[in-house]
Each structure stands twice: as structure tokens, then as C-alpha cells.
Short mmCIF file of C-alpha atoms in Angstrom, two decimals:
data_model
loop_
_atom_site.label_atom_id
_atom_site.label_comp_id
_atom_site.label_asym_id
_atom_site.label_seq_id
_atom_site.Cartn_x
_atom_site.Cartn_y
_atom_site.Cartn_z
CA MET A 219 52.18 101.47 77.35
CA PHE A 220 48.39 101.85 75.12
CA ASN A 221 46.66 99.65 76.87
CA TRP A 222 47.72 100.33 80.33
CA SER A 223 46.59 104.61 79.60
CA VAL A 224 43.69 102.64 79.28
CA LEU A 225 42.86 100.59 82.73
CA LYS A 226 43.82 103.42 84.38
CA GLN A 227 41.11 105.03 82.83
CA LEU A 228 38.89 102.06 83.75
CA SER A 229 39.73 102.24 87.17
CA ARG A 230 39.32 105.57 87.38
CA LEU A 231 35.72 103.57 87.47
CA SER A 232 35.64 100.94 89.36
CA ILE A 233 35.25 101.19 92.85
CA CYS A 234 38.05 100.04 94.88
CA ALA A 235 40.13 101.62 92.28
CA ALA A 236 43.92 102.14 94.04
CA ALA A 237 44.28 99.54 95.72
CA LYS A 238 44.87 96.89 93.09
CA ALA A 239 46.76 96.59 90.95
CA GLN A 240 46.28 94.10 89.36
CA VAL A 241 43.40 95.45 86.49
CA ASN A 242 41.39 92.27 85.13
CA THR A 243 42.59 90.82 81.93
CA ARG A 244 39.24 90.65 80.46
CA LEU A 245 38.15 94.25 79.77
CA ILE A 246 42.14 95.21 77.96
CA SER A 247 40.59 95.36 74.04
CA THR A 248 42.72 94.56 71.42
CA ASN A 249 40.87 96.72 69.63
CA THR A 250 41.87 100.54 68.49
CA THR A 251 39.29 102.71 70.74
CA LEU A 252 37.83 105.86 70.01
CA GLN A 253 38.94 108.80 70.58
CA PHE A 254 35.49 110.94 70.68
CA LYS A 255 32.66 112.05 73.42
CA MET A 256 29.55 110.84 72.27
CA THR A 257 26.79 114.30 73.16
CA GLU A 258 24.67 113.30 76.07
CA PRO A 259 21.08 113.33 73.60
CA LEU A 260 18.08 115.01 74.58
CA CYS A 261 14.94 114.53 74.19
CA ALA A 262 13.50 117.69 73.51
CA GLU A 263 13.72 120.49 70.98
CA PRO A 264 15.20 123.46 72.04
CA LEU A 265 13.04 126.43 72.13
CA LYS A 266 12.81 128.41 70.09
CA LYS A 267 13.23 132.12 70.34
CA LYS A 268 10.19 133.63 70.94
CA LYS A 269 9.30 136.66 67.83
CA LYS A 270 8.21 139.88 69.19
CA MET A 271 6.09 140.87 67.58
CA ASP A 272 4.48 144.81 67.66
CA PRO A 273 1.42 145.45 69.30
CA ALA A 274 0.56 148.27 67.46
CA ILE A 275 0.02 144.93 64.70
CA ILE A 276 -1.95 142.37 67.71
CA LYS A 277 -4.27 145.01 68.41
CA ALA A 278 -5.15 146.01 65.32
CA ARG A 279 -5.30 141.41 64.07
CA GLU A 280 -8.36 141.77 66.69
CA ASP A 281 -9.34 144.41 66.03
CA ARG A 282 -10.73 143.43 62.74
CA ARG A 283 -11.74 140.35 64.05
CA ARG A 284 -14.16 141.42 66.16
CA LYS A 285 -15.61 144.08 63.54
CA LYS A 286 -16.03 140.76 61.70
CA LEU A 287 -17.82 139.57 63.94
CA GLU A 288 -19.68 141.93 65.15
CA LYS A 289 -20.45 142.62 61.54
CA GLN A 290 -22.16 138.17 61.23
CA ILE A 291 -23.55 139.48 64.62
CA ARG A 292 -25.50 143.17 62.53
CA ARG A 293 -26.09 140.94 59.69
CA LEU A 294 -27.77 137.72 61.94
CA GLN A 295 -30.51 140.06 64.32
CA LYS A 296 -31.22 142.18 61.07
CA ASN A 297 -32.89 139.25 59.77
CA ALA A 298 -34.24 137.87 62.79
CA ARG A 299 -36.66 140.11 62.20
CA GLN A 300 -37.70 139.86 58.88
CA LEU A 301 -40.02 136.54 59.99
CA LYS A 302 -39.55 133.82 56.71
CA SER A 303 -42.48 133.50 54.13
CA ILE A 304 -44.93 130.76 54.03
CA ASP A 305 -45.40 129.44 50.82
CA GLU A 306 -49.08 127.87 51.75
CA MET A 307 -50.42 131.99 53.30
CA GLU A 308 -49.63 133.49 49.36
CA VAL A 309 -52.18 133.49 46.68
CA PRO A 310 -50.61 131.17 43.58
CA LEU A 311 -49.25 133.68 41.15
CA HIS A 312 -51.29 131.99 39.02
CA ILE A 313 -54.75 132.30 40.90
CA LEU A 314 -54.01 136.21 40.76
CA ASP A 315 -53.40 136.34 37.42
CA GLU A 316 -56.77 134.90 36.35
CA MET A 317 -58.84 136.47 38.88
CA GLY A 318 -61.70 137.98 35.70
CA LYS A 319 -61.52 134.02 35.55
CA ARG A 320 -62.84 133.06 38.87
CA LYS A 321 -64.65 135.29 40.34
CA ARG A 322 -68.48 134.73 39.70
CA PRO A 323 -71.03 136.58 38.40
CA PRO A 324 -72.77 139.24 41.40
CA VAL A 325 -75.43 136.84 43.35
CA LYS A 326 -78.88 139.51 43.33
CA LEU A 327 -80.23 138.51 46.61
CA SER A 328 -84.27 139.93 46.59
CA SER A 329 -85.09 141.71 49.52
CA GLU A 330 -87.49 138.53 50.87
CA VAL A 331 -84.14 135.70 51.07
CA MET A 332 -82.26 138.77 52.85
CA GLU A 333 -84.53 138.86 55.66
CA ALA A 334 -85.07 134.96 55.75
CA ARG A 335 -81.54 135.59 56.45
CA ALA A 336 -82.07 137.46 59.18
CA LEU A 337 -84.07 136.46 60.65
CA LEU A 338 -81.96 132.89 60.73
CA GLN A 339 -78.76 134.42 61.91
CA LYS A 340 -81.64 135.94 64.72
CA GLU A 341 -82.86 131.78 65.67
CA TRP A 342 -79.03 130.84 65.78
CA THR A 343 -78.44 133.26 68.12
CA GLN A 344 -80.58 132.54 70.41
CA TYR A 345 -80.44 128.66 70.17
CA LYS A 346 -76.56 129.03 70.40
CA ARG A 347 -77.28 131.49 73.58
CA GLU A 348 -79.47 128.69 75.40
CA GLU A 349 -77.02 126.55 73.68
CA TYR A 350 -74.13 128.03 76.18
CA MET A 351 -76.17 128.34 79.72
CA ASN A 352 -77.62 124.97 79.05
CA SER A 353 -73.93 123.40 79.33
CA VAL A 354 -73.35 126.33 81.59
CA ALA A 355 -75.80 125.57 83.79
CA GLN A 356 -74.32 121.37 84.24
CA ILE A 357 -70.99 122.17 84.51
CA ASP A 358 -72.76 123.62 87.80
CA ARG A 359 -74.01 120.59 88.41
CA ILE A 360 -71.07 118.88 87.99
CA MET A 361 -69.57 120.56 89.73
CA ALA A 362 -71.54 121.07 92.85
CA ALA A 363 -72.14 117.03 92.36
CA GLN A 364 -67.78 116.45 93.12
CA ARG A 365 -68.66 119.26 95.60
CA ARG A 366 -70.48 117.65 97.53
CA ALA A 367 -68.94 114.78 96.74
CA LEU A 368 -65.52 116.74 98.41
CA ASP A 369 -67.07 117.61 101.13
CA LYS A 370 -68.50 114.37 102.14
CA LEU A 371 -65.49 112.34 102.30
CA TYR A 372 -64.05 114.58 104.23
CA GLU A 373 -66.47 114.25 106.93
CA GLU A 374 -66.06 111.27 106.70
CA SER A 375 -61.13 110.28 106.29
CA GLU A 376 -59.53 113.81 105.90
CA GLU A 377 -56.75 111.40 104.56
CA LEU A 378 -58.59 110.01 101.68
CA TYR A 379 -59.69 113.99 101.36
CA ASP A 380 -56.40 114.69 101.19
CA GLU A 381 -55.19 111.85 99.40
CA ALA A 382 -59.11 112.83 96.39
CA ILE A 383 -58.15 116.43 96.22
CA MET A 384 -54.74 115.52 94.84
CA PRO A 385 -53.50 117.00 90.95
CA ASP A 386 -53.14 114.00 88.41
CA LEU A 387 -50.52 114.24 86.98
CA SER A 388 -51.13 111.36 84.84
CA LEU A 389 -53.29 113.46 82.84
CA ILE A 390 -50.97 116.18 81.41
CA PRO A 391 -50.55 115.49 77.73
CA TYR A 392 -54.13 114.35 77.73
CA SER A 393 -55.22 113.94 74.32
CA VAL A 394 -57.99 112.66 72.96
CA ARG A 395 -59.67 111.74 69.37
CA GLY A 396 -63.13 111.74 67.51
CA PRO A 397 -66.21 111.36 67.30
CA VAL A 398 -65.99 111.24 63.47
CA ALA A 399 -68.52 111.84 60.80
CA THR A 400 -68.85 108.41 59.98
CA PRO A 401 -67.88 105.37 62.03
CA PRO A 402 -65.21 103.32 61.27
CA ILE A 403 -65.15 100.29 58.93
CA LYS A 404 -63.26 97.71 61.14
CA ASP A 405 -58.88 96.81 58.81
CA TYR A 406 -59.72 99.70 56.74
CA ALA A 407 -56.72 100.14 53.49
CA SER A 408 -56.92 103.53 53.10
CA PRO A 409 -56.33 104.46 49.69
CA ASP A 410 -52.86 106.14 48.76
CA GLY A 411 -55.46 109.54 47.38
CA GLU A 412 -52.97 111.88 44.91
CA PHE A 413 -49.53 112.74 45.28
CA ILE A 414 -46.65 114.63 44.19
CA ASP A 415 -43.70 111.88 45.24
CA VAL A 416 -40.84 114.69 45.69
CA SER A 417 -38.41 112.44 47.91
CA LYS A 418 -35.24 112.64 46.32
CA LYS A 419 -33.03 109.69 44.74
CA TRP A 420 -29.84 109.69 46.19
CA ASP A 421 -28.61 106.71 44.20
CA ASN A 422 -26.25 106.99 41.13
CA MET B 50 -61.76 139.32 101.17
CA PHE B 51 -62.40 139.66 105.62
CA LEU B 52 -65.68 138.48 104.47
CA LYS B 53 -64.55 135.75 102.84
CA THR B 54 -61.67 134.38 104.68
CA VAL B 55 -64.41 134.67 107.60
CA LEU B 56 -66.24 132.66 106.46
CA GLN B 57 -64.42 130.31 104.61
CA GLU B 58 -62.41 130.09 108.69
CA LEU B 59 -66.60 129.34 109.82
CA ARG B 60 -66.73 126.69 107.15
CA HIS B 61 -63.13 124.81 108.25
CA SER B 62 -64.33 125.57 112.27
CA GLN B 63 -67.82 123.65 111.41
CA ARG B 64 -66.64 121.05 109.79
CA ILE B 65 -64.15 119.79 112.89
CA LEU B 66 -67.69 120.27 114.32
CA ILE B 67 -68.71 117.92 112.40
CA ARG B 68 -66.12 115.54 112.84
CA GLY B 69 -65.75 115.94 115.99
CA LEU B 70 -69.15 114.93 116.68
CA SER B 71 -69.62 111.70 114.87
CA THR B 72 -68.42 108.82 117.02
CA LYS B 73 -66.29 106.62 115.25
CA PRO B 74 -67.20 105.71 110.89
CA SER B 75 -69.76 103.80 111.34
CA TRP B 76 -70.47 104.26 108.06
CA ASP B 77 -68.43 101.27 104.89
CA ILE B 78 -66.62 103.73 101.82
CA ILE B 79 -67.55 101.97 99.25
CA THR B 80 -65.85 103.20 95.39
CA GLY B 81 -68.20 103.53 92.41
CA VAL B 82 -67.05 103.36 89.02
CA CYS B 83 -69.01 105.53 86.74
CA VAL B 84 -67.02 104.21 82.73
CA GLU B 85 -68.73 105.96 79.74
CA ARG B 86 -68.01 105.41 76.21
CA LEU B 87 -67.75 109.06 74.27
CA PRO B 88 -69.59 108.95 71.50
CA VAL B 89 -68.01 107.32 68.29
CA VAL B 90 -69.85 109.40 65.87
CA THR B 91 -71.46 113.08 65.36
CA PRO B 92 -74.49 112.61 66.73
CA PRO B 93 -76.56 114.44 63.99
CA LEU B 94 -78.66 117.24 63.71
CA ASN B 95 -81.21 119.13 64.51
CA ALA B 96 -84.53 120.90 62.51
CA MET B 97 -81.62 123.77 63.70
CA GLN B 98 -78.44 123.92 62.89
CA LYS B 99 -79.03 122.38 59.65
CA LYS B 100 -80.67 124.76 58.11
CA TYR B 101 -78.26 126.90 59.79
CA LYS B 102 -75.99 124.98 57.56
CA GLU B 103 -77.19 125.41 55.07
CA MET B 104 -77.51 128.80 55.23
CA LEU B 105 -73.51 129.58 55.67
CA TYR B 106 -72.83 126.72 52.41
CA THR B 107 -74.68 128.97 50.27
CA ILE B 108 -72.53 131.82 51.58
CA GLU B 109 -69.39 129.99 50.80
CA VAL B 110 -70.04 129.78 47.85
CA GLU B 111 -71.82 133.09 47.03
CA ASN B 112 -68.18 134.19 47.98
CA SER B 113 -65.82 132.04 46.99
CA LEU B 114 -63.71 132.41 43.40
CA LYS B 115 -63.77 130.06 40.92
CA SER B 116 -62.23 126.09 40.89
CA ASP B 117 -59.43 125.30 39.55
CA HIS B 118 -62.54 122.16 38.26
CA GLU B 119 -64.85 124.43 37.59
CA LEU B 120 -62.36 126.38 35.14
CA ARG B 121 -61.77 122.78 33.11
CA HIS B 122 -65.29 122.82 33.37
CA ASP B 123 -65.61 125.95 31.40
CA ASN B 124 -63.46 125.67 28.95
CA ASP B 125 -64.83 122.16 27.48
CA LYS B 126 -68.20 123.91 27.21
CA ILE B 127 -66.30 126.37 25.10
CA LYS B 128 -64.91 123.50 23.53
CA ALA B 129 -67.28 121.70 22.43
CA GLU B 130 -69.33 125.21 21.82
CA LEU B 131 -66.60 124.46 19.10
CA LEU B 132 -66.89 121.48 17.89
CA LYS B 133 -70.60 121.22 17.74
CA ASN B 134 -70.32 124.40 15.07
CA GLU B 135 -67.61 123.61 13.39
CA SER B 136 -66.05 126.44 12.49
CA ALA B 137 -62.58 126.44 13.73
CA ASP B 138 -60.28 123.53 13.16
CA ILE B 139 -60.00 122.66 16.79
CA ASP B 140 -56.92 119.85 17.55
CA LEU B 141 -58.67 116.64 18.00
CA ASP B 142 -56.16 115.57 20.73
CA VAL B 143 -57.10 118.20 23.09
CA VAL B 144 -61.20 117.24 22.74
CA SER B 145 -60.57 113.98 23.24
CA LYS B 146 -59.35 114.19 26.82
CA ILE B 147 -61.39 113.57 28.88
CA THR B 148 -63.79 116.29 30.53
CA ALA B 149 -64.48 117.87 33.27
CA GLN B 150 -67.80 116.11 33.25
CA ASP B 151 -66.64 112.84 33.27
CA PHE B 152 -64.06 112.75 35.77
CA GLU B 153 -67.33 114.33 38.24
CA ASP B 154 -69.34 111.21 36.86
CA ALA B 155 -66.18 108.85 37.54
CA ALA B 156 -65.55 110.74 41.23
CA ALA B 157 -70.23 110.50 41.56
CA GLU B 158 -69.63 106.55 40.77
CA GLU B 159 -66.48 106.20 43.44
CA PHE B 160 -68.52 107.62 46.05
CA ALA B 161 -71.59 105.50 45.48
CA ASN B 162 -69.85 102.28 44.95
CA PHE B 163 -67.68 103.31 48.59
CA LYS B 164 -69.73 101.20 50.95
CA PHE B 165 -70.06 103.07 54.58
CA ALA B 166 -69.61 101.45 57.91
CA ASP B 167 -73.64 101.33 58.84
CA LEU B 168 -73.98 103.38 61.98
CA VAL B 169 -76.83 100.06 63.21
CA THR B 170 -74.58 98.52 63.80
CA GLU B 171 -74.96 94.51 64.58
CA ALA B 172 -75.09 94.80 67.41
CA ASP B 173 -77.53 97.41 67.09
CA LYS B 174 -79.81 95.10 65.07
CA THR B 175 -80.04 91.96 68.00
CA GLY B 176 -80.27 94.79 71.30
CA ASN B 177 -76.73 93.08 71.88
CA LYS B 178 -76.51 95.09 75.16
CA ALA B 179 -73.82 94.08 77.02
CA SER B 180 -71.72 94.84 73.26
CA ILE B 181 -69.29 98.05 73.52
CA GLU B 182 -70.05 98.10 69.40
CA ARG B 183 -73.65 100.32 69.68
CA CYS B 184 -75.40 103.22 69.30
CA LEU B 185 -72.48 104.75 67.71
CA GLN B 186 -73.96 109.06 68.89
CA ARG B 187 -74.23 108.40 72.30
CA HIS B 188 -72.82 107.93 75.71
CA LEU B 189 -73.11 104.11 76.90
CA VAL B 190 -72.66 104.04 80.66
CA LEU B 191 -71.14 100.39 82.29
CA VAL B 192 -73.28 98.52 84.61
CA THR B 193 -72.94 95.39 86.27
CA SER B 194 -75.41 93.28 88.55
CA LEU B 195 -73.72 92.90 91.79
CA LYS B 196 -75.16 91.42 94.64
CA LEU B 197 -76.69 93.28 97.29
CA GLY B 198 -77.49 91.79 100.76
CA LYS B 199 -79.32 89.31 99.41
CA ASP B 200 -80.96 90.72 96.27
CA THR B 201 -79.04 91.47 93.50
CA LYS B 202 -79.11 95.37 91.85
CA THR B 203 -77.52 96.65 88.81
CA ILE B 204 -75.81 99.39 89.47
CA LEU B 205 -72.42 100.92 88.72
CA PRO B 206 -69.59 98.22 89.44
CA GLN B 207 -68.54 99.03 93.68
CA GLY B 208 -66.45 97.37 95.98
CA LYS B 209 -65.33 98.12 99.38
CA TRP B 210 -62.10 100.35 100.64
CA GLN B 211 -59.33 98.90 101.49
CA GLU B 212 -57.12 100.54 104.48
CA GLY B 213 -53.85 101.95 102.64
CA GLU B 214 -55.45 102.46 100.13
CA THR B 215 -56.58 105.62 98.22
CA LEU B 216 -59.94 105.97 97.13
CA ARG B 217 -58.60 106.10 93.46
CA GLN B 218 -56.77 103.09 93.71
CA THR B 219 -59.60 101.48 95.14
CA ALA B 220 -61.56 102.66 92.04
CA GLU B 221 -59.22 101.00 89.73
CA ARG B 222 -58.89 97.53 91.75
CA ILE B 223 -62.58 97.22 91.59
CA LEU B 224 -62.69 97.88 87.76
CA SER B 225 -60.33 95.38 87.61
CA GLU B 226 -61.11 93.33 89.49
CA HIS B 227 -65.57 93.37 88.28
CA CYS B 228 -64.42 93.77 84.36
CA GLY B 229 -61.18 91.63 84.13
CA SER B 230 -58.30 93.66 83.21
CA ASP B 231 -58.15 93.85 79.39
CA LEU B 232 -60.53 96.91 79.74
CA LYS B 233 -58.88 100.19 79.21
CA VAL B 234 -59.93 102.76 80.61
CA GLN B 235 -58.73 106.03 81.34
CA PHE B 236 -59.95 107.94 85.01
CA LEU B 237 -60.09 111.84 84.77
CA SER B 238 -59.95 112.93 88.06
CA ASN B 239 -58.35 111.23 91.80
CA ALA B 240 -60.82 112.83 93.32
CA PRO B 241 -64.48 112.13 92.99
CA CYS B 242 -67.57 113.44 91.29
CA GLY B 243 -70.63 112.19 93.06
CA PHE B 244 -71.77 111.00 96.21
CA TYR B 245 -74.98 108.19 96.86
CA LYS B 246 -75.24 107.00 99.97
CA TYR B 247 -77.57 103.99 101.59
CA LYS B 248 -78.94 101.57 104.49
CA TYR B 249 -78.52 98.63 105.26
CA PRO B 250 -81.62 97.21 106.53
CA SER B 251 -80.20 95.97 109.52
CA GLU B 252 -76.72 96.19 110.61
CA ILE B 253 -74.06 94.79 109.01
CA GLU B 254 -70.81 94.20 112.06
CA GLY B 255 -71.65 97.66 113.93
CA LYS B 256 -71.62 99.55 110.37
CA ILE B 257 -75.53 101.26 110.08
CA GLY B 258 -75.17 101.66 105.68
CA ALA B 259 -72.50 102.69 103.11
CA LYS B 260 -72.15 105.48 101.20
CA VAL B 261 -70.26 105.47 97.53
CA PHE B 262 -68.09 107.01 96.12
CA PHE B 263 -68.63 107.08 92.59
CA TYR B 264 -64.45 107.86 90.07
CA TYR B 265 -65.04 108.57 86.82
CA ALA B 266 -63.06 107.75 83.40
CA ASN B 267 -63.54 107.39 79.54
CA TYR B 268 -63.36 103.96 78.25
CA LYS B 269 -60.20 104.13 76.09
CA SER B 270 -59.55 100.01 74.82
CA GLY B 271 -60.15 96.55 75.30
CA GLY B 272 -63.63 95.28 76.41
CA VAL B 273 -65.36 93.70 79.69
CA SER B 274 -65.10 90.46 81.10
CA GLU B 275 -67.95 87.42 78.78
CA LYS B 276 -67.46 86.17 82.40
CA VAL B 277 -69.93 89.03 83.41
CA LYS B 278 -72.79 90.38 83.15
CA ALA B 279 -72.16 93.32 82.27
CA ASN B 280 -74.23 96.46 80.32
CA TRP B 281 -73.39 99.06 78.21
CA LEU B 282 -77.15 101.68 78.46
CA THR B 283 -78.23 104.86 77.24
CA ARG B 284 -78.77 107.92 78.79
CA THR B 285 -82.97 107.03 78.66
CA GLU B 286 -82.05 102.87 79.37
CA LEU B 287 -80.47 103.95 82.45
CA ILE B 288 -82.90 106.01 84.48
CA GLU B 289 -85.32 102.36 83.27
CA THR B 290 -82.22 100.73 85.32
CA LEU B 291 -80.65 102.10 88.02
CA PRO B 292 -82.90 102.70 91.37
CA ASP B 293 -85.03 104.93 91.44
CA LYS B 294 -82.85 107.34 94.16
CA TYR B 295 -79.73 106.02 92.57
CA ARG B 296 -80.47 106.36 89.83
CA LYS B 297 -80.53 110.48 90.66
CA SER B 298 -76.82 110.48 91.57
CA VAL B 299 -75.30 109.52 88.60
CA GLU B 300 -77.00 110.84 86.64
CA GLU B 301 -75.70 114.17 88.91
CA PHE B 302 -72.31 114.12 87.80
CA LEU B 303 -73.06 113.00 84.26
CA ILE B 304 -73.64 115.67 81.12
CA ASN B 305 -77.01 115.90 79.19
CA GLU B 306 -76.75 113.74 75.58
CA PRO B 307 -77.60 116.58 73.79
CA TYR B 308 -80.41 114.25 71.17
#
């Protein structure tokens, strides 16, 4: 009786159900069947109901955030105008304290010395002027020599001239060292001078 | 402004005219390279510079404040006075410290013991002109002996321009051909800095002479390969060695030595 009903159920699933009265005996189980259905598995959590917020609160929150940012920006801008102090440019306090001690006795220069100095200054300006005029003349001379060379090159070949007047970009950046006060000593290992080690130690 | 453009136009048309008139290039194009070693050590001061420097120094001292060392020296003096008088009870520990004078003496001794490199180098003593380690306070120009036609001449390294090269490339090639690839120099421009023209005694391959375009370069490092007979010459030595007319063209683009 019972088995018959199960058979009936299963027979609905078979493709050529109604025609076959004879059912494969293997499908018939001897156990009791479970009389409940499983729910279909859901692959996602059901959506939560969206909380409705008061638009006024949202606006207030937004405002607060904006104000906070503005304040920060203002603070930064205010500080930008303040220049950072350079330690080396400030006179150390202990020197300011010892100012009285550090002043040299004022020197009184005789009129002859003053005169000699003024004269030397004048001589020096003349000397420098001459030097300047000389260097200007030199630069003129060198530039004229180059101009002449370029003109002659143009007469010879226009292509070469065009190549010659191209700027040499490999010269940028250009750096040059020397001359120095004393000749260099070969393989000289310069000793460290006096120094204060301020590097931090991080090991325990 | 207008006049200027007219002048430029004139100049341009003149150039074109010259180019138009000159039939086939009958001159060899040659590139010469002037490699100069700049002074390593500053040149000595002349009398005027010395006098002015001295004056500046005294003024500087007059206007200055006393340094830490001078203060220390003053303190030492006061303490020495006190010790002489034996008036006060002085801490012996403080007195037995190194005085500023001691420090100064030690420094002076160290300075006296330090040996500076000699301004007159080995090459100067032996008169070796091929070495670059000579006349440290002067500009030196590289010259090589070249075979021109029949006779050999001592001039700046030079060579013929080849089709397809720019003149700058020719200059670089010639320098490495003449002096080896060990010599490193810094060319200062793509443009030639000087010009020289000479005629061959007789036409060679239809060329009546050579036009030399000089390129200027500064010495950087390395040396001339030993196979080549090359010398580094000062300005005065240049005057003596270079052929007369050639020398004038070279001097045109070199700066004067200040001393």
C-alpha cells in the first residue's frame, strides 16, 4: 500500500511513466521515508532593510566634515607663511651673552693709515676696471674668431654649418672643479676632523 | 629694426652669392683639436692683489668679535696671573688643563709637519713636456708632431673631414686616432672656435689647400698613449713651437694667461 504510493510519486519523474505499470524493483526502499521537504539553499543573505535617515542629520554630518577640513586647510595656510627658522642663521645665545667680553678694543687709525687705505681702494678699483676691460676684449676676440670660423664653414658647406650651430645638449648640466689652492697629493687619505656624532643608535 | 633685417638680408644674399660663385670645393676640410688643460692650482697673486688682500684681512680682523679660542686664551692669562700672585686658592685641576697656547703650539707643529705636494712637479724638474703633471698653475695645450707633405710639423692634432660626419664627430675621431682612446676630454661646443687656411705647394687631388677648423676641448682625465709624440705646452712655449701664421690663428681663440 505504502510502497505503491511511493512508486506513484517516482513514476511521475520517469520519462515514459504512465505506460509502464511494471516498476523497477530496485527503486523501492525498505526504510521509512522522510516526510518533510528541504528548503532551497540561498546563496546570499537576504537584503537588510535600508534604514531611513533624517536628511537634516546627514546634512549636518556633511557640514561638520567640511568644516573640519576647512579648518585644517586654514591652519596649514597660516603656517605656510611662517618661514622655518634656520639654526645656523641665528646668533647663538651664549655668544649674545658674552658680547661684552668678545668685543675688541676699538682701533684708532691714524690719518696716514686711513689715507693709505683709501688710496689702495682707489688703485684696486682701477686695477679691477682694467682687468674687466681686458676680459671683455678677450671675449670679443674669441667670439670674433668663432664667428669667422663659422662664416668660413658656411662658405664651404651649408650642411656642416647647420650641424655646427646646433646646441650641444650633452653640456647640460655642466660642472667643473678647481683650480685649488695647493696641488693635490696622490692617494692621500684625508683624516676626519673633529666632529660630534649625532647619528642615533637603534639597537637595544 | 628694419635696418637690421635689411642688413641681415644683405649678409645672407652675399653669402649665397659667394657660394654661387665659388665653383666646386677645391679646399680640403680639416679639423684641428685644441685640447687645453686648465690650471690645477690657482696662479700666484700679483703685488696689487697681495696688498689688497692684506688690507681686507686687517679690516676683517678689526671688525670681528673675539673667537672662542681667543676667549680661552684670555682666561688662561688671567688664571696664570692669579697663580703667580698665589693670592687665591685655585683649583689645580683647572690650571693643569691644556692652555690655549699649548693648543696653538700643537696645531702649529702639526701644520709644520704636514707636507704639501710640491708645486714644482717631477716633470718640471726633468723638463718633461710630454707629461700632463707640469706647470700646475698654467694653461697647457696639447700639440703633436704631424707629417704634412714632406716635412713634420709640431701643431695641434688635426685630420681630414670624411663624408657623412659632422665636424664635431671628426674632431672626436681625430683625437682618439692621434692620442688613443685613453684620453678623455670635454668638447665645449658643436661649433668650431677658430679657423686657419693654408695652401699646398702643389695641387693634391685637385685641392689647392686646406681649411682648418679648430675645435676646443678641455682635458678631463687619462693620458696620451705613449706611442705618440705629444707635448703639453704653456703659452710661451706655444709661441716658440708653432709656425708663425698658424700660431696667430690659434692664439685668436685662447684666453690670455693672467700672469
